Amino acid sequence: MRVFLTRLYQAAGILSAGLIAAICLLVSAQIVLNGLGRLFPGTFPTTIPSYADFSGFMLAGSTFLAMAYTLRSGGHIRVNLIVQRLPAPLMLAAEALSLTLALLFTGIALWFSAALVQESLHYGDVSTGIIPVPLWIPQTPMVVGLGLLMIALLHTLFDLVQTRSSVLTTADEV
């Protein structure tokens, strides 16, 4: 199960990186079109319709899809000034409390995000840009990312309980 979850987090991280690369390509294409439009007026289109909307959608998707991978790979910023000075049992309790609170807040965010997607589907909501995009499409990666983050938080809490040692603070972070 651990191998499957690790691969799942990595796949989401790769998809997130792919979305960032797609943003770079889209914005670069827009810049090239702007330049060509100035060099050869009237010959080339000067804009990609709704490119800013698409870039924003991809950025949001990338952000949420990267969360689980970032948590499990130790990439989140942690402030351990107080926790690292606690005795081991208290440090474990603080980490367990932090993970439990993170699970609670992520669960709330997941619940309301899923409700938002359901509402967008029900009412047929679309974006307001030049190209109307059904809003459930860019909202779905947010729900998937939050779901993966919940799984990663549970996974990390399970590791903490199983190993009875700190999983969020390592010697190289001090």
mmCIF file of C-alpha atoms in Angstrom:
data_model
loop_
_atom_site.group_PDB
_atom_site.id
_atom_site.type_symbol
_atom_site.label_atom_id
_atom_site.label_comp_id
_atom_site.label_asym_id
_atom_site.label_seq_id
_atom_site.Cartn_x
_atom_site.Cartn_y
_atom_site.Cartn_z
ATOM 1 C CA MET A 1 0.000 0.000 0.000
ATOM 2 C CA ARG A 2 2.870 2.361 0.833
ATOM 3 C CA VAL A 3 4.364 1.901 -2.643
ATOM 4 C CA PHE A 4 0.994 2.532 -4.294
ATOM 5 C CA LEU A 5 0.436 5.725 -2.293
ATOM 6 C CA THR A 6 3.951 6.958 -3.009
ATOM 7 C CA ARG A 7 3.389 6.429 -6.725
ATOM 8 C CA LEU A 8 0.024 8.159 -6.487
ATOM 9 C CA TYR A 9 1.642 11.202 -4.838
ATOM 10 C CA GLN A 10 4.395 11.186 -7.454
ATOM 11 C CA ALA A 11 1.874 10.966 -10.309
ATOM 12 C CA ALA A 12 0.008 13.970 -8.911
ATOM 13 C CA GLY A 13 3.333 15.823 -8.569
ATOM 14 C CA ILE A 14 4.250 15.021 -12.176
ATOM 15 C CA LEU A 15 0.818 16.167 -13.350
ATOM 16 C CA SER A 16 1.301 19.362 -11.353
ATOM 17 C CA ALA A 17 4.672 19.960 -13.005
ATOM 18 C CA GLY A 18 3.091 19.291 -16.393
ATOM 19 C CA LEU A 19 0.487 21.962 -15.702
ATOM 20 C CA ILE A 20 3.228 24.458 -14.815
ATOM 21 C CA ALA A 21 5.019 23.587 -18.073
ATOM 22 C CA ALA A 22 1.741 24.054 -19.975
ATOM 23 C CA ILE A 23 1.355 27.505 -18.406
ATOM 24 C CA CYS A 24 4.858 28.397 -19.583
ATOM 25 C CA LEU A 25 4.082 27.201 -23.106
ATOM 26 C CA LEU A 26 0.755 29.028 -23.228
ATOM 27 C CA VAL A 27 2.166 32.322 -21.988
ATOM 28 C CA SER A 28 5.197 31.981 -24.282
ATOM 29 C CA ALA A 29 2.905 31.371 -27.258
ATOM 30 C CA GLN A 30 0.931 34.477 -26.316
ATOM 31 C CA ILE A 31 4.145 36.525 -26.154
ATOM 32 C CA VAL A 32 5.216 35.247 -29.578
ATOM 33 C CA LEU A 33 1.807 36.097 -31.029
ATOM 34 C CA ASN A 34 2.030 39.601 -29.549
ATOM 35 C CA GLY A 35 5.433 40.064 -31.181
ATOM 36 C CA LEU A 36 4.308 38.698 -34.532
ATOM 37 C CA GLY A 37 1.226 40.894 -34.395
ATOM 38 C CA ARG A 38 3.418 43.977 -33.992
ATOM 39 C CA LEU A 39 5.894 42.909 -36.674
ATOM 40 C CA PHE A 40 3.256 41.858 -39.193
ATOM 41 C CA PRO A 41 0.023 43.734 -38.342
ATOM 42 C CA GLY A 42 -3.125 41.977 -39.496
ATOM 43 C CA THR A 43 -1.285 38.798 -40.562
ATOM 44 C CA PHE A 44 -1.343 36.846 -37.305
ATOM 45 C CA PRO A 45 -3.859 36.738 -34.503
ATOM 46 C CA THR A 46 -2.542 38.777 -31.598
ATOM 47 C CA THR A 47 -4.072 36.826 -28.750
ATOM 48 C CA ILE A 48 -5.009 33.362 -27.620
ATOM 49 C CA PRO A 49 -8.626 33.593 -26.465
ATOM 50 C CA SER A 50 -8.969 33.204 -22.670
ATOM 51 C CA TYR A 51 -5.284 32.383 -22.246
ATOM 52 C CA ALA A 52 -5.239 34.164 -18.865
ATOM 53 C CA ASP A 53 -8.236 32.119 -17.709
ATOM 54 C CA PHE A 54 -6.611 28.879 -18.810
ATOM 55 C CA SER A 55 -3.356 29.837 -17.116
ATOM 56 C CA GLY A 56 -5.215 30.571 -13.887
ATOM 57 C CA PHE A 57 -7.099 27.285 -14.054
ATOM 58 C CA MET A 58 -3.855 25.386 -14.611
ATOM 59 C CA LEU A 59 -2.119 27.232 -11.762
ATOM 60 C CA ALA A 60 -4.917 26.359 -9.346
ATOM 61 C CA GLY A 61 -4.873 22.726 -10.482
ATOM 62 C CA SER A 62 -1.102 22.569 -10.171
ATOM 63 C CA THR A 63 -1.173 24.046 -6.681
ATOM 64 C CA PHE A 64 -3.696 21.585 -5.305
ATOM 65 C CA LEU A 65 -2.293 18.525 -7.084
ATOM 66 C CA ALA A 66 1.188 19.216 -5.692
ATOM 67 C CA MET A 67 0.162 19.371 -2.017
ATOM 68 C CA ALA A 68 0.263 15.649 -1.177
ATOM 69 C CA TYR A 69 3.562 15.103 -2.972
ATOM 70 C CA THR A 70 5.072 18.138 -1.276
ATOM 71 C CA LEU A 71 3.925 16.981 2.172
ATOM 72 C CA ARG A 72 5.309 13.479 1.770
ATOM 73 C CA SER A 73 8.596 14.648 0.268
ATOM 74 C CA GLY A 74 9.165 17.147 3.101
ATOM 75 C CA GLY A 75 8.848 20.221 0.932
ATOM 76 C CA HIS A 76 6.407 22.204 3.054
ATOM 77 C CA ILE A 77 7.861 24.989 5.168
ATOM 78 C CA ARG A 78 7.836 24.048 8.838
ATOM 79 C CA VAL A 79 8.590 26.220 11.813
ATOM 80 C CA ASN A 80 10.066 23.911 14.417
ATOM 81 C CA LEU A 81 11.569 26.463 16.788
ATOM 82 C CA ILE A 82 9.421 25.372 19.727
ATOM 83 C CA VAL A 83 8.563 21.795 18.814
ATOM 84 C CA GLN A 84 12.176 20.699 18.308
ATOM 85 C CA ARG A 85 12.999 21.718 21.911
ATOM 86 C CA LEU A 86 10.245 19.571 23.419
ATOM 87 C CA PRO A 87 10.930 16.153 24.926
ATOM 88 C CA ALA A 88 10.256 13.319 22.470
ATOM 89 C CA PRO A 89 6.816 12.355 23.866
ATOM 90 C CA LEU A 90 5.589 15.946 23.726
ATOM 91 C CA MET A 91 7.051 16.437 20.260
ATOM 92 C CA LEU A 92 5.157 13.365 19.033
ATOM 93 C CA ALA A 93 1.961 14.665 20.643
ATOM 94 C CA ALA A 94 2.457 18.068 18.984
ATOM 95 C CA GLU A 95 2.971 16.428 15.591
ATOM 96 C CA ALA A 96 -0.068 14.212 16.082
ATOM 97 C CA LEU A 97 -2.119 17.259 17.041
ATOM 98 C CA SER A 98 -0.828 19.191 14.019
ATOM 99 C CA LEU A 99 -1.646 16.345 11.656
ATOM 100 C CA THR A 100 -5.082 15.874 13.211
ATOM 101 C CA LEU A 101 -5.888 19.581 12.882
ATOM 102 C CA ALA A 102 -4.595 19.571 9.308
ATOM 103 C CA LEU A 103 -6.851 16.582 8.590
ATOM 104 C CA LEU A 104 -9.819 18.420 10.071
ATOM 105 C CA PHE A 105 -9.264 21.616 8.082
ATOM 106 C CA THR A 106 -8.451 19.729 4.882
ATOM 107 C CA GLY A 107 -11.595 17.660 5.352
ATOM 108 C CA ILE A 108 -13.688 20.816 5.683
ATOM 109 C CA ALA A 109 -12.067 22.316 2.586
ATOM 110 C CA LEU A 110 -12.628 19.053 0.688
ATOM 111 C CA TRP A 111 -16.281 18.915 1.728
ATOM 112 C CA PHE A 112 -17.025 22.458 0.564
ATOM 113 C CA SER A 113 -14.935 22.096 -2.604
ATOM 114 C CA ALA A 114 -16.813 18.948 -3.562
ATOM 115 C CA ALA A 115 -20.085 20.783 -2.876
ATOM 116 C CA LEU A 116 -18.895 23.611 -5.131
ATOM 117 C CA VAL A 117 -18.185 21.178 -7.973
ATOM 118 C CA GLN A 118 -21.581 19.565 -7.480
ATOM 119 C CA GLU A 119 -23.254 22.985 -7.523
ATOM 120 C CA SER A 120 -21.365 23.989 -10.681
ATOM 121 C CA LEU A 121 -22.534 20.802 -12.371
ATOM 122 C CA HIS A 122 -26.118 21.290 -11.201
ATOM 123 C CA TYR A 123 -26.410 24.887 -12.417
ATOM 124 C CA GLY A 124 -24.166 24.511 -15.469
ATOM 125 C CA ASP A 125 -21.849 27.310 -14.330
ATOM 126 C CA VAL A 126 -19.306 28.471 -16.885
ATOM 127 C CA SER A 127 -16.392 30.885 -16.753
ATOM 128 C CA THR A 128 -16.872 34.474 -17.872
ATOM 129 C CA GLY A 129 -13.966 34.570 -20.332
ATOM 130 C CA ILE A 130 -14.060 34.652 -24.117
ATOM 131 C CA ILE A 131 -14.221 30.860 -24.125
ATOM 132 C CA PRO A 132 -16.855 29.692 -21.637
ATOM 133 C CA VAL A 133 -15.445 26.730 -19.703
ATOM 134 C CA PRO A 134 -17.719 24.642 -17.476
ATOM 135 C CA LEU A 135 -16.431 25.506 -14.011
ATOM 136 C CA TRP A 136 -16.523 21.937 -12.736
ATOM 137 C CA ILE A 137 -13.548 21.199 -15.026
ATOM 138 C CA PRO A 138 -11.044 23.545 -13.332
ATOM 139 C CA GLN A 139 -12.624 22.885 -9.909
ATOM 140 C CA THR A 140 -12.152 19.121 -10.076
ATOM 141 C CA PRO A 141 -8.330 19.138 -9.686
ATOM 142 C CA MET A 142 -8.856 21.138 -6.478
ATOM 143 C CA VAL A 143 -11.083 18.390 -5.089
ATOM 144 C CA VAL A 144 -8.696 15.662 -6.236
ATOM 145 C CA GLY A 145 -5.717 17.511 -4.742
ATOM 146 C CA LEU A 146 -7.465 18.034 -1.413
ATOM 147 C CA GLY A 147 -8.484 14.364 -1.370
ATOM 148 C CA LEU A 148 -4.895 13.319 -1.997
ATOM 149 C CA LEU A 149 -3.716 15.700 0.719
ATOM 150 C CA MET A 150 -6.134 14.090 3.180
ATOM 151 C CA ILE A 151 -4.792 10.669 2.260
ATOM 152 C CA ALA A 152 -1.212 11.927 2.648
ATOM 153 C CA LEU A 153 -2.014 13.440 6.050
ATOM 154 C CA LEU A 154 -3.589 10.165 7.185
ATOM 155 C CA HIS A 155 -0.589 8.305 5.793
ATOM 156 C CA THR A 156 1.774 10.588 7.704
ATOM 157 C CA LEU A 157 -0.264 10.284 10.922
ATOM 158 C CA PHE A 158 -0.243 6.502 10.535
ATOM 159 C CA ASP A 159 3.551 6.568 10.079
ATOM 160 C CA LEU A 160 3.886 8.689 13.221
ATOM 161 C CA VAL A 161 1.784 6.289 15.287
ATOM 162 C CA GLN A 162 3.446 3.202 13.825
ATOM 163 C CA THR A 163 7.060 4.324 14.198
ATOM 164 C CA ARG A 164 6.549 6.349 17.383
ATOM 165 C CA SER A 165 9.140 8.759 16.082
ATOM 166 C CA SER A 166 8.975 12.164 14.519
ATOM 167 C CA VAL A 167 8.096 12.129 10.836
ATOM 168 C CA LEU A 168 7.844 15.871 10.320
ATOM 169 C CA THR A 169 11.118 16.877 11.949
ATOM 170 C CA THR A 170 14.394 15.362 10.851
ATOM 171 C CA ALA A 171 17.951 16.065 11.941
ATOM 172 C CA ASP A 172 18.780 17.811 8.654
ATOM 173 C CA GLU A 173 15.974 20.356 9.195
ATOM 174 C CA VAL A 174 17.374 21.652 12.486
#
